[in-house]
PDB file of C-alpha atoms in Angstrom:
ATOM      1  CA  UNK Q   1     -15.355  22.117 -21.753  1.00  0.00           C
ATOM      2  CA  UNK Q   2     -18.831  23.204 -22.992  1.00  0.00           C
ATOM      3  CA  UNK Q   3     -22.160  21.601 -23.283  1.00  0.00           C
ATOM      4  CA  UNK Q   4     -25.294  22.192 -23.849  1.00  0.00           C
ATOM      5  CA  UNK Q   5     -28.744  19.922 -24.073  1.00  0.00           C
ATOM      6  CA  UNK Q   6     -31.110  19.205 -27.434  1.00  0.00           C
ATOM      7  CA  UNK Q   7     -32.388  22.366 -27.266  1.00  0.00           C
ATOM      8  CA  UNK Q   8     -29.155  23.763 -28.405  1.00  0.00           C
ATOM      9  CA  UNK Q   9     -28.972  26.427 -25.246  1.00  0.00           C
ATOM     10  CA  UNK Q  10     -25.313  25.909 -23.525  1.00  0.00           C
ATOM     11  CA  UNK Q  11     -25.187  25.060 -19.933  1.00  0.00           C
ATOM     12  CA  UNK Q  12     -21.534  25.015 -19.345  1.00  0.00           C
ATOM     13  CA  UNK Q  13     -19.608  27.233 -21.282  1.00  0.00           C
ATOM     14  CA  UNK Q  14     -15.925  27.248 -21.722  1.00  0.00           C
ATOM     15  CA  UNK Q  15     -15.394  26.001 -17.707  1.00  0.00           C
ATOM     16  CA  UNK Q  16     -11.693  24.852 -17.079  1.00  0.00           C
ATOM     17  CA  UNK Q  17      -9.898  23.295 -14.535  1.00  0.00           C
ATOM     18  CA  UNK Q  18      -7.462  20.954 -13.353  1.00  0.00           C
ATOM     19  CA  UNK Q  19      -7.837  18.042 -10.848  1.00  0.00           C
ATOM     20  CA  UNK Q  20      -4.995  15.699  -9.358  1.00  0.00           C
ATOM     21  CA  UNK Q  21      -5.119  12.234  -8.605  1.00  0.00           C
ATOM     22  CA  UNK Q  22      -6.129  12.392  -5.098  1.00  0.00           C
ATOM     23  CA  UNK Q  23      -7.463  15.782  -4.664  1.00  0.00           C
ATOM     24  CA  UNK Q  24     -10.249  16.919  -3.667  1.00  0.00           C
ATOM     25  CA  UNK Q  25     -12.611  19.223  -5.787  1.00  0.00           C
ATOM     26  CA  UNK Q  26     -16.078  21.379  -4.238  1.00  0.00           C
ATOM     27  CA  UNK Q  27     -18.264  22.017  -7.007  1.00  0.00           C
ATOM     28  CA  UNK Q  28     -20.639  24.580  -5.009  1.00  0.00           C
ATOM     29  CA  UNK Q  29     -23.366  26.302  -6.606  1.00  0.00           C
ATOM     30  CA  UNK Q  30     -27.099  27.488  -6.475  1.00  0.00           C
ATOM     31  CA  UNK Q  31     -29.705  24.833  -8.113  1.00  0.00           C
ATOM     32  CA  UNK Q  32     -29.142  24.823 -11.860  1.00  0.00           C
ATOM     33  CA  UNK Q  33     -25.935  26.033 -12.004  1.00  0.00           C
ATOM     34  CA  UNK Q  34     -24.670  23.456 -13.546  1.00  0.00           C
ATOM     35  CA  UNK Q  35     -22.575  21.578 -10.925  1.00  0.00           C
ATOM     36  CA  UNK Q  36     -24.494  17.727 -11.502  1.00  0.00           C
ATOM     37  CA  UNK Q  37     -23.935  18.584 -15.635  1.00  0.00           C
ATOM     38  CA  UNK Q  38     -20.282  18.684 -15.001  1.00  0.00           C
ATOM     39  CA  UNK Q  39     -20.031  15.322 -12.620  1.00  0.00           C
ATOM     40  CA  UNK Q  40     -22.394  13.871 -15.175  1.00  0.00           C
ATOM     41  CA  UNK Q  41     -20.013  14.617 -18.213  1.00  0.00           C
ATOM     42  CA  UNK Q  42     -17.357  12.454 -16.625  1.00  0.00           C
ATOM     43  CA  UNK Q  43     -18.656   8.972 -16.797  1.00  0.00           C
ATOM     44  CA  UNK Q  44     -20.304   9.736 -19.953  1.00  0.00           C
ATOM     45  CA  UNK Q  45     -23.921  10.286 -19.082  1.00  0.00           C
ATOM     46  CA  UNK Q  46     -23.726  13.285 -21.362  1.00  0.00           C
ATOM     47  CA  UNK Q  47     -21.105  13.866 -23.935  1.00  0.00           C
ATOM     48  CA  UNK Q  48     -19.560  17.543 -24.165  1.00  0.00           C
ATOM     49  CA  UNK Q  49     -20.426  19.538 -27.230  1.00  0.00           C
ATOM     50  CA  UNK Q  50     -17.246  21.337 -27.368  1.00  0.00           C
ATOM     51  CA  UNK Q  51     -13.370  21.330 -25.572  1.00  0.00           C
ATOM     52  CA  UNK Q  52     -12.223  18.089 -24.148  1.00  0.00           C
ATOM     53  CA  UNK Q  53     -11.954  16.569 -20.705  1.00  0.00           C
ATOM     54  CA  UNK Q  54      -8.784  14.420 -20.477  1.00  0.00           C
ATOM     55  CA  UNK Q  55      -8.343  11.558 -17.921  1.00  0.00           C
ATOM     56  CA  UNK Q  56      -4.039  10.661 -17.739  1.00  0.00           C
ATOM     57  CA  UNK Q  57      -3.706  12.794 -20.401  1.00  0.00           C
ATOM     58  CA  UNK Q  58      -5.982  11.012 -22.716  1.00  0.00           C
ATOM     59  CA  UNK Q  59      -9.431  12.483 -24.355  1.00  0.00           C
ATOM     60  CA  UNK Q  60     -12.387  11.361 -22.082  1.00  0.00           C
ATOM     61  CA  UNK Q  61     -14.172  10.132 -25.345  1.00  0.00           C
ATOM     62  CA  UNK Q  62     -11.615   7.683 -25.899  1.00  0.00           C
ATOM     63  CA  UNK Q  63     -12.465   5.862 -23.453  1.00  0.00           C
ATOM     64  CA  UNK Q  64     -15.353   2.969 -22.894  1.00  0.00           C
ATOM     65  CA  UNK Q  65     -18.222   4.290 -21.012  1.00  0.00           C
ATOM     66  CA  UNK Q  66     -18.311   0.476 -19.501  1.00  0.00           C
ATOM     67  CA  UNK Q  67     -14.551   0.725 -18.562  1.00  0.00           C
ATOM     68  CA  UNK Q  68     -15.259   4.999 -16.616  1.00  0.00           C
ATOM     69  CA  UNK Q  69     -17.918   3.838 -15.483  1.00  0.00           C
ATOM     70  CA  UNK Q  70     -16.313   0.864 -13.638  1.00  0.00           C
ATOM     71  CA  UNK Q  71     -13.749   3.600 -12.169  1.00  0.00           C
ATOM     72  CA  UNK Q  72     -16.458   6.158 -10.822  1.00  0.00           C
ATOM     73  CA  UNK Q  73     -18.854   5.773  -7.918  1.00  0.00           C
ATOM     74  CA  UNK Q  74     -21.513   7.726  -7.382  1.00  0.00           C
ATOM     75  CA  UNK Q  75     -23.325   8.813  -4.242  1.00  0.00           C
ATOM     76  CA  UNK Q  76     -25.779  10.928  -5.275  1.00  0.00           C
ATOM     77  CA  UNK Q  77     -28.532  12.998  -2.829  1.00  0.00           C
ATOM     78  CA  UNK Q  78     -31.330  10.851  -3.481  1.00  0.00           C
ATOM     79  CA  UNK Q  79     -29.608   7.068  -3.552  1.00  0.00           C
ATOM     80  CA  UNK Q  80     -31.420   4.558  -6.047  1.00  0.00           C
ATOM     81  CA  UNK Q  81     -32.109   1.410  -4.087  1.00  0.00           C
ATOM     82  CA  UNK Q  82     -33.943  -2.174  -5.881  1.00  0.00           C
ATOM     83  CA  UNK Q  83     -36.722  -4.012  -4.851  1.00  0.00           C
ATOM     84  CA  UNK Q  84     -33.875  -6.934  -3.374  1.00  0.00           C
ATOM     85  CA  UNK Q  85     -31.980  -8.041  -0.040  1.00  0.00           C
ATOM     86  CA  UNK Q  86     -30.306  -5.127   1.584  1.00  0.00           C
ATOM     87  CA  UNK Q  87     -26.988  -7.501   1.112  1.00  0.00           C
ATOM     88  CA  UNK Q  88     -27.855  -7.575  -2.552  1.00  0.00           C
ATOM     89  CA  UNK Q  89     -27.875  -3.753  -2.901  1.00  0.00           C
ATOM     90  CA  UNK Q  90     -24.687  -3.325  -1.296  1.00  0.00           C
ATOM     91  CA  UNK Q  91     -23.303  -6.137  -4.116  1.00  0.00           C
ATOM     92  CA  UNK Q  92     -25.497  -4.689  -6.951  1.00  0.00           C
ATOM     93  CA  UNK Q  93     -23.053  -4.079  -9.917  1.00  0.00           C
ATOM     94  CA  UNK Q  94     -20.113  -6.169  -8.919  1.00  0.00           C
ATOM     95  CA  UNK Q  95     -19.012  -8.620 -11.890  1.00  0.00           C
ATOM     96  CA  UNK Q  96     -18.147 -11.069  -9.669  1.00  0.00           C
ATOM     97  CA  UNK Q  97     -19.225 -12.905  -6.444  1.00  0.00           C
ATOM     98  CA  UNK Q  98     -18.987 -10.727  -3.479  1.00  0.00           C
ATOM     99  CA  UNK Q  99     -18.415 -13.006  -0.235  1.00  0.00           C
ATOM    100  CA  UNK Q 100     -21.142 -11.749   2.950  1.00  0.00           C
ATOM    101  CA  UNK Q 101     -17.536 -10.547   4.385  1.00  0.00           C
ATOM    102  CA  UNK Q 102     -17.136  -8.252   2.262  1.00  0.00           C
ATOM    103  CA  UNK Q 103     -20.992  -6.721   2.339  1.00  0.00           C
ATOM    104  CA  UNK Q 104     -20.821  -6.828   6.259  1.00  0.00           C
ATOM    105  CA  UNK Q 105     -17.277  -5.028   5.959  1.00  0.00           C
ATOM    106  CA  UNK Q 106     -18.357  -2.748   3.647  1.00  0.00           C
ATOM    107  CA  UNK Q 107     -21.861  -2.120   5.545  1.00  0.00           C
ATOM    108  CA  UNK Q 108     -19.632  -1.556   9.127  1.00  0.00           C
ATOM    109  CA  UNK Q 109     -16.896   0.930   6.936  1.00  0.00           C
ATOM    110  CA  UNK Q 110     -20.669   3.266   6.439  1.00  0.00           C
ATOM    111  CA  UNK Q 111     -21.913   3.010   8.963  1.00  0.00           C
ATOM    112  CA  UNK Q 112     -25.005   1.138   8.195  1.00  0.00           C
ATOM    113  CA  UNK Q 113     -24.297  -2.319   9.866  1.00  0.00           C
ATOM    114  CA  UNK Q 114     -25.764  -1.963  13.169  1.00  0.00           C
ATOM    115  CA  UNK Q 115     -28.951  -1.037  11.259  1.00  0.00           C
ATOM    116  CA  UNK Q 116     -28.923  -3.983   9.408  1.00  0.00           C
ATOM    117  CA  UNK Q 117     -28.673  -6.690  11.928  1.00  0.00           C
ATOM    118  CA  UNK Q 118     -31.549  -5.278  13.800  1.00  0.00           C
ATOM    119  CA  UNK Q 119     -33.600  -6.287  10.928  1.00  0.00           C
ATOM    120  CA  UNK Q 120     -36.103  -9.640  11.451  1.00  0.00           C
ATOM    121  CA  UNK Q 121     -34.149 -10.901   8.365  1.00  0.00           C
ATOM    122  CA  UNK Q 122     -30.562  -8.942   8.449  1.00  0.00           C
ATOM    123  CA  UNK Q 123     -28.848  -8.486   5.480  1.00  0.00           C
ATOM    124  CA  UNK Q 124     -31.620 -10.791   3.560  1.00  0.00           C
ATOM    125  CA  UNK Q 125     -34.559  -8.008   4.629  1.00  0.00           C
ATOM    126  CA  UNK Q 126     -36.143  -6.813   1.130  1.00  0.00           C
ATOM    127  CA  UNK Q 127     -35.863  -3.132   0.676  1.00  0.00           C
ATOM    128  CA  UNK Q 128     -39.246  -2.745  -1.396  1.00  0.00           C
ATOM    129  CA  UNK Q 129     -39.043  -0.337  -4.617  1.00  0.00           C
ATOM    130  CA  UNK Q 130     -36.711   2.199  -4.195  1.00  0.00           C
ATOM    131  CA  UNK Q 131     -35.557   1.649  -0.838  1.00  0.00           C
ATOM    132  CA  UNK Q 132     -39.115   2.341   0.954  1.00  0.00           C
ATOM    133  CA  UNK Q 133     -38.692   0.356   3.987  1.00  0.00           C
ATOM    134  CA  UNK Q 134     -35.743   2.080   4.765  1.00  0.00           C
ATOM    135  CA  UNK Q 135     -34.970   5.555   6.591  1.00  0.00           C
ATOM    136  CA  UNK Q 136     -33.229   8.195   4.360  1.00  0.00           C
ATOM    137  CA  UNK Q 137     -29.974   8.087   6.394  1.00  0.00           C
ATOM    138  CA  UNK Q 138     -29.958   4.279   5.747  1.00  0.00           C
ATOM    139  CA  UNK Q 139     -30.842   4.163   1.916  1.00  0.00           C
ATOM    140  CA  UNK Q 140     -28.019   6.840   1.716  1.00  0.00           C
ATOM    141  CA  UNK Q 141     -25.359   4.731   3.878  1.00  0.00           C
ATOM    142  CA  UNK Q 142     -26.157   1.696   1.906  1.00  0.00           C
ATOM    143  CA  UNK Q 143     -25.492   3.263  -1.310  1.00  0.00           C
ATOM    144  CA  UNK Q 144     -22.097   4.396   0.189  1.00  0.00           C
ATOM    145  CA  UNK Q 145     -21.635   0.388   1.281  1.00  0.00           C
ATOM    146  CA  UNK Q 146     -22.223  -0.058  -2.642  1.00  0.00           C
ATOM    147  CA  UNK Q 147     -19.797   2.270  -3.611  1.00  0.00           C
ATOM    148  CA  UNK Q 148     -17.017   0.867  -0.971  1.00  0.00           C
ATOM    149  CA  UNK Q 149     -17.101  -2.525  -2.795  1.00  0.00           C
ATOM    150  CA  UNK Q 150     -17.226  -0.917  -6.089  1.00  0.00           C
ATOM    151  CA  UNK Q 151     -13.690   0.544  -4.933  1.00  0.00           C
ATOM    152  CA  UNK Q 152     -13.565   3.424  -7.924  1.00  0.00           C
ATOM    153  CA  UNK Q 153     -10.727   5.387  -8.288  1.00  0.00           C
ATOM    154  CA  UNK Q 154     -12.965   8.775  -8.971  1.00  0.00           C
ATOM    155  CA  UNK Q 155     -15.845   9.627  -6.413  1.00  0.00           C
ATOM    156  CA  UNK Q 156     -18.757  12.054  -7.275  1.00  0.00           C
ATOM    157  CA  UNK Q 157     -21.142  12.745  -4.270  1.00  0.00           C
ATOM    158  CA  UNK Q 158     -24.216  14.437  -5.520  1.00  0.00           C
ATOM    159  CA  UNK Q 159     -25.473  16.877  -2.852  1.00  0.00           C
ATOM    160  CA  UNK Q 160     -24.752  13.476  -0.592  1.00  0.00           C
ATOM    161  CA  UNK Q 161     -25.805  14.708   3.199  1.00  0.00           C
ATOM    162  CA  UNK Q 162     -28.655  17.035   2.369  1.00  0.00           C
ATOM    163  CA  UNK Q 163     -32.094  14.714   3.047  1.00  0.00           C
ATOM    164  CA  UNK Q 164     -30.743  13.839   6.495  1.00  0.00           C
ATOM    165  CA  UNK Q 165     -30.693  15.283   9.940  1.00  0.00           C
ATOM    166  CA  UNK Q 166     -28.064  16.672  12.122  1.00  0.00           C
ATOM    167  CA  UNK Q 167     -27.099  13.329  13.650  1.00  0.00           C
ATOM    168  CA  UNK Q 168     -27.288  10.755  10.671  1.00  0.00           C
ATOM    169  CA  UNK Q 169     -25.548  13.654   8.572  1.00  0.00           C
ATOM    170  CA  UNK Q 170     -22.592  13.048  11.014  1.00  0.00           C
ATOM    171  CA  UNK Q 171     -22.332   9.542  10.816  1.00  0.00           C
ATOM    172  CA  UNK Q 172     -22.890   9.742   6.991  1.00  0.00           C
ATOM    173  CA  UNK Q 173     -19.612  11.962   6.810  1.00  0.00           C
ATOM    174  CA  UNK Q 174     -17.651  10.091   9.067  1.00  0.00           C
ATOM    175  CA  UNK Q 175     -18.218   7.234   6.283  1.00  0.00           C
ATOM    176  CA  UNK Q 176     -17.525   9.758   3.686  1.00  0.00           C
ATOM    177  CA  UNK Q 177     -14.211  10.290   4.817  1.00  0.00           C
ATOM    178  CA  UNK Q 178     -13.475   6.767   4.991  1.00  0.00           C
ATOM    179  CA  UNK Q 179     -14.719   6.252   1.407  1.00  0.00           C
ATOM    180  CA  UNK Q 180     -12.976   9.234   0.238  1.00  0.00           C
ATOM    181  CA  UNK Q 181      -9.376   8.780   1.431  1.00  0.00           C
ATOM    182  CA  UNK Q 182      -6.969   8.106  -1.649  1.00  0.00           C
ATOM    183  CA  UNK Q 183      -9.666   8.748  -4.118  1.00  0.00           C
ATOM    184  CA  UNK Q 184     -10.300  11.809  -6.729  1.00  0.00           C
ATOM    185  CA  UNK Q 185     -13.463  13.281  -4.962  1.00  0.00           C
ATOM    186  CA  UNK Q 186     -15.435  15.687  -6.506  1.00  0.00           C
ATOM    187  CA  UNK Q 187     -18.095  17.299  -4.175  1.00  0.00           C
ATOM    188  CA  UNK Q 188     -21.133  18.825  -5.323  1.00  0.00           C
ATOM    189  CA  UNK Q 189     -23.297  20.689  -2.867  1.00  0.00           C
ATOM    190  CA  UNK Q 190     -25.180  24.360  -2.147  1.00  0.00           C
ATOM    191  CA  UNK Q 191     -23.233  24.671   0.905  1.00  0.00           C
ATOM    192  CA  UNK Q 192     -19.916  25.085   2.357  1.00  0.00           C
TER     193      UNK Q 192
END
């Protein structure tokens, strides 16, 4: 596949390779490499300008961005959090009802539920504008919470552990691991 922005200079040039169902895939790399422009291409955020990305077998294009989109989660480095209930966070993006079992089961799965009960308000505490009231180890487990009840079957974590410290890193792997098990992970990062 190849791509390359507006101003017509390519970013990605002929790159190839083959994922499984299942497998997991490093994309490592120094800053602008490229690495996000490939995880982007695959729900759509971009379209390629040349070769083709097939999904099953059939041309990435073909189908909905709604419908990839729906199959991908996303944990990306710096999480995107809304001015709402912790609780609503976690559901944000469901198209259906999500019972407080299923937050609180997704919150304990990363890691992040012990956090939220020692709020005044729980699960009902407001987050403020991008997630200000909360530390960066908690916006980032929360956003994993999100992702659990989304329930994709293709996971792209953006550069996922590298805003938190030594300890919080740890836990935020250990719910990683959990999310990533049966899923096609891709794994950006400037590290091993």
């Amino acid at each position: 596949v190849s791509f390359a922005y507006e101003d017509g200079k390519p970013v990605l040039e002929h790159i190839s390779f083959t994922c499984e169902p299942g497998q997991i895939v490093a994309l490592l790399g120094s800053t602008g490499s490229g690495k996000t422009t490939i995880a982007n291409l695959l729900p759509r955020f971009y379209d390629y300008s040349g070769g083709s990305i097939l999904l099953d077998g059939v041309e990435l294009s073909r189908y909905p961005r709604q419908f990839l989109r729906s199959q991908i989660g996303i944990v990306e480095q710096e999480p995107f959090l809304f001015s709402m209930s912790i609780g609503d966070n976690i559901s944000y993006g469901i198209d259906r009802a999500v019972p407080d079992e299923e937050i609180i089961a997704a919150a304990k799965a990363a890691a992040v539920h012990d956090s939220i009960r020692h709020f005044p308000k729980g699960y009902e505490t407001l987050v403020g504008e991008k997630g200000v009231t909360l530390s960066g180890g908690q916006k980032q487990r929360t956003a994993i919470a999100r992702t659990i009840i989304k329930d994709p079957r293709i996971l792209i974590l953006d550069d996922a552990t590298s805003s938190v410290d030594i300890e919080t890193e740890a836990e935020i792997r250990a719910a990683l691991e959990r999310l990533m098990k049966n899923r096609t992970t891709f794994i950006i990062a400037h590290r091993i």
